[in-house]
CSV table of C-alpha atoms in Angstrom, one decimal:
chain,number,residue,atom,x,y,z
A,1,MET,CA,22.0,13.3,-2.0
A,2,LYS,CA,19.9,13.7,1.2
A,3,VAL,CA,16.3,12.5,1.5
A,4,LEU,CA,14.0,13.2,4.4
A,5,LEU,CA,11.6,10.2,4.5
A,6,VAL,CA,8.3,11.1,6.2
A,7,HIS,CA,5.8,8.5,7.4
A,8,ASN,CA,3.0,8.3,9.9
A,9,ARG,CA,3.1,4.7,11.1
A,10,TYR,CA,-0.1,2.8,11.6
A,11,GLN,CA,-1.3,1.4,14.9
A,12,GLN,CA,-1.2,-2.1,13.5
A,13,ARG,CA,1.9,-2.5,11.3
A,14,GLY,CA,1.0,-3.3,7.7
A,15,GLY,CA,2.3,-3.4,4.2
A,16,GLU,CA,2.7,0.3,3.9
A,17,ASP,CA,5.0,0.5,6.9
A,18,ALA,CA,7.1,-2.4,5.4
A,19,VAL,CA,7.3,-0.5,2.1
A,20,VAL,CA,8.7,2.6,3.7
A,21,ASP,CA,11.3,0.7,5.7
A,22,ALA,CA,12.4,-1.1,2.5
A,23,GLU,CA,12.6,2.1,0.5
A,24,ALA,CA,14.8,3.7,3.2
A,25,CYS,CA,17.2,0.8,3.0
A,26,LEU,CA,17.0,0.7,-0.8
A,27,LEU,CA,18.2,4.3,-1.0
A,28,ALA,CA,20.8,4.0,1.8
A,29,ARG,CA,22.4,0.9,0.2
A,30,ARG,CA,23.0,2.9,-3.0
A,31,GLY,CA,24.6,6.0,-1.5
A,32,VAL,CA,21.7,8.2,-0.6
A,33,GLN,CA,21.7,9.7,2.9
A,34,VAL,CA,18.3,9.0,4.4
A,35,GLN,CA,16.8,10.5,7.6
A,36,ARG,CA,13.5,9.3,8.9
A,37,PHE,CA,10.8,11.6,10.2
A,38,ASP,CA,8.3,9.3,11.8
A,39,ALA,CA,5.2,9.6,13.9
A,40,ASP,CA,2.5,7.3,15.1
A,41,ASN,CA,-1.1,7.2,16.1
A,42,ASP,CA,-0.6,5.6,19.5
A,43,ALA,CA,-2.1,8.5,21.4
A,44,ILE,CA,-5.4,8.5,19.5
A,45,HIS,CA,-7.9,6.6,21.6
A,46,GLY,CA,-11.6,7.2,21.8
A,47,ALA,CA,-14.0,9.3,19.8
A,48,LEU,CA,-13.0,12.6,21.2
A,49,ALA,CA,-9.3,12.1,20.4
A,50,SER,CA,-10.2,11.0,16.8
A,51,ILE,CA,-12.3,14.1,16.3
A,52,ARG,CA,-9.6,16.4,17.7
A,53,THR,CA,-7.0,14.8,15.5
A,54,ALA,CA,-9.2,15.0,12.4
A,55,ALA,CA,-10.0,18.7,13.1
A,56,ASN,CA,-6.2,19.4,13.3
A,57,GLN,CA,-5.6,18.5,9.7
A,58,PHE,CA,-5.5,22.0,8.3
A,59,ARG,CA,-2.8,23.6,10.4
A,60,GLY,CA,-1.3,20.6,12.1
A,61,SER,CA,0.0,20.6,15.7
A,62,ARG,CA,2.5,23.2,16.9
A,63,ASP,CA,4.8,20.4,18.1
A,64,MET,CA,4.7,18.7,14.7
A,65,ARG,CA,5.5,22.0,12.8
A,66,GLN,CA,8.4,22.6,15.2
A,67,ARG,CA,9.7,19.1,14.7
A,68,MET,CA,9.6,19.5,10.9
A,69,ALA,CA,11.2,22.9,11.0
A,70,SER,CA,14.0,21.4,13.1
A,71,ALA,CA,14.5,18.5,10.7
A,72,LEU,CA,14.6,20.7,7.7
A,73,ASN,CA,17.1,23.1,9.3
A,74,GLN,CA,19.4,20.5,10.7
A,75,PHE,CA,19.4,17.8,8.0
A,76,ARG,CA,18.9,20.2,5.0
A,77,PRO,CA,17.5,17.6,2.7
A,78,ASP,CA,17.5,17.8,-1.1
A,79,VAL,CA,14.1,16.1,-1.3
A,80,VAL,CA,11.4,15.5,1.2
A,81,HIS,CA,9.6,12.2,0.4
A,82,VAL,CA,6.3,11.8,2.1
A,83,HIS,CA,4.5,8.6,2.4
A,84,ASN,CA,1.6,8.6,5.0
A,85,TRP,CA,1.0,12.0,6.7
A,86,PHE,CA,-2.4,11.2,8.3
A,87,PRO,CA,-3.4,11.8,11.0
A,88,THR,CA,-0.7,12.9,13.4
A,89,ILE,CA,1.7,14.6,11.0
A,90,SER,CA,-1.0,16.3,8.9
A,91,ALA,CA,-0.9,17.7,5.4
A,92,SER,CA,0.3,21.1,6.7
A,93,ILE,CA,3.9,19.8,6.2
A,94,PHE,CA,3.6,20.2,2.4
A,95,ARG,CA,3.2,23.9,2.6
A,96,GLN,CA,5.9,24.0,5.3
A,97,CYS,CA,8.4,22.3,2.9
A,98,LYS,CA,7.3,24.5,0.0
A,99,THR,CA,7.9,27.6,2.0
A,100,ALA,CA,11.4,26.3,2.8
A,101,GLY,CA,12.0,25.8,-0.9
A,102,ILE,CA,12.5,22.1,-0.6
A,103,PRO,CA,11.1,19.8,-3.3
A,104,VAL,CA,8.4,17.4,-2.2
A,105,VAL,CA,7.6,13.9,-3.5
A,106,HIS,CA,4.5,12.2,-2.2
A,107,THR,CA,3.8,8.5,-2.6
A,108,ILE,CA,0.1,7.8,-2.5
A,109,HIS,CA,-0.6,4.4,-1.0
A,110,ASN,CA,-4.4,4.8,-0.6
A,111,TYR,CA,-7.3,7.0,-1.6
A,112,ARG,CA,-7.4,9.4,1.3
A,113,LEU,CA,-7.2,12.5,-0.9
A,114,LEU,CA,-10.5,11.4,-2.5
A,115,CYS,CA,-12.2,9.5,0.3
A,116,VAL,CA,-12.4,10.2,4.0
A,117,GLY,CA,-12.2,6.5,4.8
A,118,ALA,CA,-9.2,6.2,2.4
A,119,THR,CA,-10.4,3.0,0.8
A,120,LEU,CA,-13.2,3.8,-1.7
A,121,TYR,CA,-15.0,0.9,0.0
A,122,ARG,CA,-18.2,0.9,2.1
A,123,ASP,CA,-20.8,-1.6,3.3
A,124,GLY,CA,-19.1,-4.5,1.6
A,125,LYS,CA,-18.6,-3.0,-1.8
A,126,VAL,CA,-16.6,-0.4,-3.8
A,127,CYS,CA,-17.9,3.1,-3.2
A,128,GLU,CA,-16.9,6.1,-5.3
A,129,ASP,CA,-19.7,8.5,-4.1
A,130,CYS,CA,-17.2,11.2,-3.0
A,131,ILE,CA,-15.2,11.3,-6.2
A,132,GLY,CA,-16.4,14.5,-7.9
A,133,SER,CA,-18.6,15.5,-5.0
A,134,THR,CA,-18.1,19.1,-4.1
A,135,PHE,CA,-18.6,18.7,-0.3
A,136,ARG,CA,-18.1,14.9,0.0
A,137,THR,CA,-21.2,14.6,2.2
A,138,PRO,CA,-21.6,10.9,1.6
A,139,GLY,CA,-18.5,10.2,3.6
A,140,ILE,CA,-20.0,12.2,6.5
A,141,VAL,CA,-23.5,10.7,6.3
A,142,HIS,CA,-22.1,7.2,6.3
A,143,LYS,CA,-19.5,8.0,9.0
A,144,CYS,CA,-16.6,6.7,6.9
A,145,TYR,CA,-13.9,7.9,9.3
A,146,ARG,CA,-13.7,5.8,12.4
A,147,ARG,CA,-17.5,5.4,12.3
A,148,SER,CA,-17.9,8.9,13.6
A,149,ALA,CA,-20.1,11.6,11.9
A,150,MET,CA,-18.2,14.3,13.7
A,151,GLY,CA,-14.8,12.8,13.0
A,152,SER,CA,-15.8,12.3,9.4
A,153,ALA,CA,-17.0,15.9,9.1
A,154,ALA,CA,-13.8,17.3,10.7
A,155,ALA,CA,-11.5,15.2,8.5
A,156,THR,CA,-13.5,16.0,5.4
A,157,ALA,CA,-13.4,19.8,6.2
A,158,GLY,CA,-9.6,19.6,6.6
A,159,MET,CA,-9.1,17.8,3.4
A,160,LEU,CA,-11.4,20.1,1.4
A,161,ALA,CA,-9.5,23.1,2.9
A,162,HIS,CA,-6.2,21.7,1.4
A,163,TRP,CA,-7.9,21.2,-1.9
A,164,ALA,CA,-9.2,24.8,-1.9
A,165,MET,CA,-5.8,26.2,-0.9
A,166,GLY,CA,-4.1,24.3,-3.7
A,167,THR,CA,-1.9,22.2,-1.5
A,168,TRP,CA,-1.9,19.3,-3.9
A,169,ARG,CA,-1.4,21.4,-7.0
A,170,ARG,CA,1.2,23.9,-5.6
A,171,SER,CA,3.0,22.3,-2.6
A,172,VAL,CA,3.8,18.8,-4.0
A,173,ASP,CA,6.3,18.6,-6.9
A,174,ARG,CA,5.7,15.0,-7.8
A,175,PHE,CA,3.1,12.4,-6.8
A,176,ILE,CA,3.9,8.6,-7.0
A,177,ALA,CA,1.1,6.3,-7.9
A,178,LEU,CA,1.7,2.6,-7.5
A,179,THR,CA,-0.4,1.4,-10.4
A,180,GLU,CA,-1.9,2.9,-13.5
A,181,PHE,CA,-5.3,2.1,-12.1
A,182,SER,CA,-4.7,4.3,-9.0
A,183,ARG,CA,-3.1,7.0,-11.2
A,184,GLN,CA,-6.3,7.2,-13.2
A,185,LYS,CA,-8.5,7.4,-10.1
A,186,LEU,CA,-6.3,10.2,-8.7
A,187,ILE,CA,-6.6,12.1,-12.0
A,188,GLU,CA,-10.3,11.6,-11.9
A,189,GLY,CA,-10.3,13.0,-8.4
A,190,GLY,CA,-8.6,16.2,-9.5
A,191,LEU,CA,-4.8,15.7,-9.1
A,192,PRO,CA,-2.7,17.3,-11.9
A,193,GLU,CA,-2.0,14.5,-14.4
A,194,GLU,CA,1.4,15.9,-15.3
A,195,LYS,CA,2.6,15.6,-11.7
A,196,ILE,CA,1.8,11.9,-11.2
A,197,ALA,CA,4.6,9.4,-11.8
A,198,LEU,CA,4.2,5.7,-11.8
A,199,LYS,CA,6.4,3.6,-9.6
A,200,PRO,CA,5.5,0.2,-8.2
A,201,ASN,CA,6.6,-1.4,-4.9
A,202,PHE,CA,9.5,-3.8,-4.9
A,203,VAL,CA,11.2,-6.6,-2.9
A,204,GLU,CA,14.9,-6.5,-1.9
A,205,PRO,CA,16.9,-8.5,-1.2
A,206,ASP,CA,15.7,-11.1,-3.7
A,207,PRO,CA,14.3,-14.1,-1.7
A,208,GLU,CA,15.1,-16.5,-4.5
A,209,PRO,CA,12.6,-19.0,-6.0
A,210,GLY,CA,11.1,-21.9,-4.1
A,211,PRO,CA,10.0,-25.4,-5.1
A,212,GLY,CA,6.3,-25.1,-4.8
A,213,ASP,CA,6.0,-28.6,-3.4
A,214,GLY,CA,3.7,-28.1,-0.4
A,215,GLY,CA,0.4,-28.9,-2.1
A,216,TYR,CA,-1.5,-26.1,-0.4
A,217,PHE,CA,-2.9,-22.7,-1.3
A,218,LEU,CA,-1.8,-19.7,0.9
A,219,TYR,CA,-3.6,-16.6,2.0
A,220,ALA,CA,-1.4,-14.1,4.0
A,221,GLY,CA,-2.8,-10.8,5.2
A,222,ARG,CA,-5.3,-9.1,7.5
A,223,LEU,CA,-8.4,-11.1,8.3
A,224,THR,CA,-10.9,-8.4,7.2
A,225,GLY,CA,-14.0,-8.4,5.0
A,226,GLU,CA,-12.6,-6.1,2.3
A,227,LYS,CA,-9.7,-8.5,1.9
A,228,GLY,CA,-12.1,-11.1,0.7
A,229,VAL,CA,-11.4,-13.7,3.4
A,230,ARG,CA,-15.1,-14.8,3.5
A,231,VAL,CA,-14.8,-15.6,-0.3
A,232,LEU,CA,-12.1,-18.1,0.6
A,233,LEU,CA,-14.0,-19.6,3.5
A,234,ASP,CA,-17.2,-20.0,1.4
A,235,GLY,CA,-15.3,-21.6,-1.4
A,236,TRP,CA,-13.5,-24.2,0.7
A,237,ARG,CA,-16.6,-24.9,2.9
A,238,ASN,CA,-18.4,-26.1,-0.2
A,239,SER,CA,-15.4,-27.9,-1.8
A,240,PRO,CA,-14.0,-30.6,0.5
A,241,GLY,CA,-11.9,-32.0,-2.4
A,242,LEU,CA,-9.8,-28.9,-2.9
A,243,PRO,CA,-6.1,-28.9,-1.8
A,244,PRO,CA,-5.7,-27.4,1.7
A,245,LEU,CA,-6.0,-23.7,2.3
A,246,TRP,CA,-3.5,-22.3,4.8
A,247,ILE,CA,-4.4,-18.9,6.2
A,248,VAL,CA,-1.8,-16.6,7.9
A,249,GLY,CA,-2.8,-13.4,9.6
A,250,ASP,CA,-5.1,-11.8,12.2
A,251,GLY,CA,-7.9,-9.3,12.3
A,252,PRO,CA,-11.6,-8.8,13.0
A,253,LEU,CA,-12.6,-12.0,11.2
A,254,ARG,CA,-10.3,-14.1,13.4
A,255,GLU,CA,-13.1,-16.0,15.1
A,256,GLU,CA,-14.7,-16.9,11.7
A,257,VAL,CA,-11.4,-18.2,10.4
A,258,GLN,CA,-10.8,-20.2,13.6
A,259,HIS,CA,-14.2,-21.7,13.3
A,260,ALA,CA,-13.6,-22.7,9.7
A,261,SER,CA,-10.3,-24.3,10.6
A,262,VAL,CA,-12.2,-26.5,13.1
A,263,THR,CA,-15.2,-27.3,10.9
A,264,THR,CA,-13.6,-27.5,7.5
A,265,SER,CA,-11.1,-30.3,7.1
A,266,ASN,CA,-9.0,-28.6,4.4
A,267,VAL,CA,-8.7,-25.2,6.0
A,268,GLN,CA,-5.9,-24.4,8.5
A,269,TRP,CA,-5.3,-21.2,10.3
A,270,LEU,CA,-1.7,-20.6,11.2
A,271,GLY,CA,-2.1,-17.3,13.1
A,272,MET,CA,0.5,-14.5,12.8
A,273,LYS,CA,3.8,-15.2,11.2
A,274,THR,CA,6.9,-13.1,10.6
A,275,SER,CA,7.6,-11.8,7.1
A,276,GLU,CA,10.4,-14.3,6.8
A,277,GLU,CA,8.1,-17.2,7.7
A,278,VAL,CA,5.4,-16.0,5.3
A,279,VAL,CA,8.0,-15.9,2.4
A,280,SER,CA,9.1,-19.5,3.4
A,281,LEU,CA,5.5,-20.6,3.3
A,282,MET,CA,5.1,-19.0,-0.1
A,283,LYS,CA,8.0,-20.8,-1.5
A,284,HIS,CA,6.3,-24.2,-1.0
A,285,ALA,CA,2.7,-23.1,-1.8
A,286,LYS,CA,0.9,-24.0,-5.0
A,287,ALA,CA,-0.3,-20.4,-5.3
A,288,THR,CA,-0.9,-17.3,-3.2
A,289,LEU,CA,-4.5,-16.2,-3.0
A,290,CYS,CA,-5.6,-12.5,-3.0
A,291,PRO,CA,-9.4,-12.4,-3.1
A,292,SER,CA,-9.8,-8.6,-2.4
A,293,LEU,CA,-13.1,-6.8,-2.7
A,294,TRP,CA,-11.6,-3.3,-2.7
A,295,TYR,CA,-9.0,-1.3,-4.7
A,296,GLU,CA,-5.9,-2.3,-2.9
A,297,GLY,CA,-2.8,-0.2,-3.5
A,298,MET,CA,0.0,-2.6,-4.4
A,299,PRO,CA,0.1,-5.5,-2.0
A,300,ARG,CA,3.6,-6.5,-1.1
A,301,VAL,CA,2.5,-10.1,-0.7
A,302,VAL,CA,1.9,-10.3,-4.5
A,303,ILE,CA,5.5,-9.1,-5.3
A,304,GLU,CA,6.9,-11.5,-2.7
A,305,SER,CA,5.0,-14.3,-4.2
A,306,LEU,CA,6.2,-13.5,-7.7
A,307,ALA,CA,9.7,-13.2,-6.4
A,308,VAL,CA,9.7,-16.8,-5.0
A,309,GLY,CA,8.1,-18.1,-8.2
A,310,THR,CA,4.7,-18.8,-6.7
A,311,PRO,CA,1.7,-17.8,-9.0
A,312,VAL,CA,-0.9,-15.4,-7.6
A,313,ILE,CA,-4.6,-16.0,-8.0
A,314,ALA,CA,-6.4,-12.7,-7.4
A,315,SER,CA,-9.6,-10.7,-7.9
A,316,ASN,CA,-10.0,-9.0,-11.2
A,317,ILE,CA,-10.2,-5.6,-9.5
A,318,GLY,CA,-8.0,-2.5,-9.0
A,319,GLY,CA,-4.3,-2.9,-9.8
A,320,TYR,CA,-4.2,-6.7,-9.7
A,321,PRO,CA,-4.6,-7.0,-13.5
A,322,GLU,CA,-1.5,-4.9,-14.0
A,323,MET,CA,0.5,-7.0,-11.6
A,324,ILE,CA,-0.6,-10.5,-12.8
A,325,VAL,CA,-0.5,-11.7,-16.3
A,326,ASP,CA,-3.7,-13.8,-16.4
A,327,GLY,CA,-2.9,-17.4,-17.3
A,328,GLU,CA,0.9,-16.9,-17.1
A,329,SER,CA,2.2,-15.6,-13.8
A,330,GLY,CA,-1.2,-16.2,-12.1
A,331,ALA,CA,-4.9,-16.0,-12.7
A,332,LEU,CA,-7.7,-13.6,-12.2
A,333,PHE,CA,-11.3,-14.2,-11.2
A,334,ALA,CA,-14.5,-12.0,-10.7
A,335,SER,CA,-14.2,-10.1,-7.4
A,336,GLY,CA,-16.4,-11.5,-4.6
A,337,ALA,CA,-17.3,-14.7,-6.5
A,338,ALA,CA,-16.3,-17.8,-4.7
A,339,GLY,CA,-17.6,-19.9,-7.6
A,340,ALA,CA,-15.4,-18.1,-10.1
A,341,LEU,CA,-12.4,-18.6,-7.9
A,342,LEU,CA,-13.1,-22.4,-7.7
A,343,SER,CA,-13.5,-22.6,-11.4
A,344,ARG,CA,-10.1,-21.0,-12.1
A,345,LEU,CA,-8.5,-23.3,-9.6
A,346,ARG,CA,-10.0,-26.4,-11.1
A,347,GLU,CA,-9.1,-25.2,-14.6
A,348,LEU,CA,-5.4,-24.8,-13.5
A,349,GLU,CA,-5.4,-28.2,-11.8
A,350,GLN,CA,-6.7,-29.9,-14.9
A,351,ARG,CA,-4.1,-28.1,-17.1
A,352,ALA,CA,-1.3,-29.0,-14.6
A,353,ALA,CA,-0.2,-25.4,-15.2
A,354,TRP,CA,1.5,-24.7,-11.8
A,355,GLN,CA,5.2,-25.4,-12.7
A,356,THR,CA,5.0,-23.4,-16.0
A,357,MET,CA,3.3,-20.5,-14.1
A,358,ARG,CA,6.1,-20.6,-11.5
A,359,SER,CA,8.7,-19.8,-14.0
A,360,GLN,CA,6.5,-17.0,-15.5
A,361,ALA,CA,5.9,-15.6,-12.0
A,362,ARG,CA,9.6,-15.4,-11.3
A,363,LEU,CA,10.3,-13.7,-14.7
A,364,ARG,CA,7.5,-11.2,-13.9
A,365,PHE,CA,9.3,-10.3,-10.7
A,366,LEU,CA,12.7,-9.9,-12.4
A,367,SER,CA,11.3,-7.7,-15.1
A,368,GLU,CA,9.2,-5.4,-12.9
A,369,TYR,CA,9.8,-5.5,-9.2
A,370,THR,CA,13.5,-5.7,-8.3
A,371,GLY,CA,15.2,-3.2,-6.1
A,372,GLU,CA,17.6,-2.1,-8.8
A,373,LYS,CA,14.9,-1.2,-11.2
A,374,ASN,CA,12.9,0.5,-8.5
A,375,PHE,CA,15.9,2.6,-7.5
A,376,SER,CA,16.4,3.8,-11.0
A,377,VAL,CA,12.7,4.9,-11.4
A,378,LEU,CA,12.7,6.6,-8.0
A,379,LEU,CA,15.9,8.5,-8.7
A,380,ASP,CA,14.4,9.8,-12.0
A,381,ILE,CA,11.4,11.0,-10.0
A,382,TYR,CA,13.6,12.8,-7.5
A,383,ARG,CA,15.4,14.4,-10.5
A,384,THR,CA,12.2,15.8,-11.9
A,385,ALA,CA,11.2,17.2,-8.5
A,386,MET,CA,14.6,18.8,-7.8
A,387,TYR,CA,15.6,20.0,-11.3
A,388,PRO,CA,12.4,20.2,-13.4
A,389,ALA,CA,14.2,22.3,-16.1
A,390,THR,CA,17.4,20.2,-16.5
A,391,CYS,CA,16.6,16.9,-14.8
A,392,ALA,CA,20.3,16.2,-14.1
A,393,PHE,CA,22.5,15.9,-11.1
A,394,PRO,CA,25.4,13.6,-10.1
A,395,LEU,CA,24.5,10.1,-9.0
A,396,PRO,CA,25.7,9.0,-5.5
A,397,ALA,CA,28.9,7.0,-5.7
A,398,SER,CA,29.3,5.5,-2.2
A,399,PRO,CA,27.2,3.7,0.4
A,400,GLY,CA,25.1,6.1,2.4
A,401,THR,CA,23.6,5.9,5.9
A,402,CYS,CA,20.0,5.4,7.1
A,403,LEU,CA,19.6,7.7,10.0
A,404,PRO,CA,16.9,7.2,12.6
């Protein structure tokens, strides 16, 4: 079986890039021949380049169309699996694959099909103004794409053109939603319900459980407003008696986090760490904190934490309630409310619940987020895309290769 894995990498590597790399290796280890079709945004600098790229979403660049044609002709994949296509690759590749008669699966990691900013988040809160809006003018008015009205208008026009042409209904055989929450949002936004499968992210190889003996809480991720970093800083600033908060990551709020680490005795900023170092820190943490204010896709950090047996304390928003069994593998609190977070932490401290929750977190990982289970689900999705009538083909029997 041959899969062409398509992904437009981000300028700053994030969880989505890591998920694509992991999925390529997951397939290759189990006998699927994988070839990567990658692009990046490195050439997009300045307002004019952003506008030009956004305006190119309908047809795509000639160079990209030629690259895709060459990949399809030479590799001859059984399935094209698209992750991120924006902005350099463009959604024109879906029609190109359809014309070539090759089934297409599209994993949707964000809300770009419904929101020009891709996040359903604006001005510090969740925003769904463009869902159900015919022309999606709120995204243009509020400059939701790179803070540019012209860029937002161009990107919105390109997206609406694909909706009008039926790209999402006719040129994609199966969509993959990461959570039931996102699946319902996509249906609400107009995607055909019968084409949306559910498949979470995963972690492989298994990092094995840790002891949880470090006595600190851990945040690992981008230092941005929508990630809820200020919720943590506010909480610890007003609660000197809390166990230490260790923060890993970098981003726009770096200076605020640095300041907090100097002025608040129980806050420590560790800067950037490798993924291996983050997992090691997780193994010793009391809990991993995810105070997001927006509808995140499926943060890999949550699955890594469950895998090492560390409970996750997260906002009660988006897909988190599906990933975390409240009171067992972690705990949920009202999004944006530092007081609610502190109340949950104190409650768990009083119950001395951490060790019991560690075993439940580990069991949650084993039941839902292993590579083996994920491969089985993904293969079924490929089956339905390739053979919708019979849904049957021989399974790969020998190790495959992961081609560049």
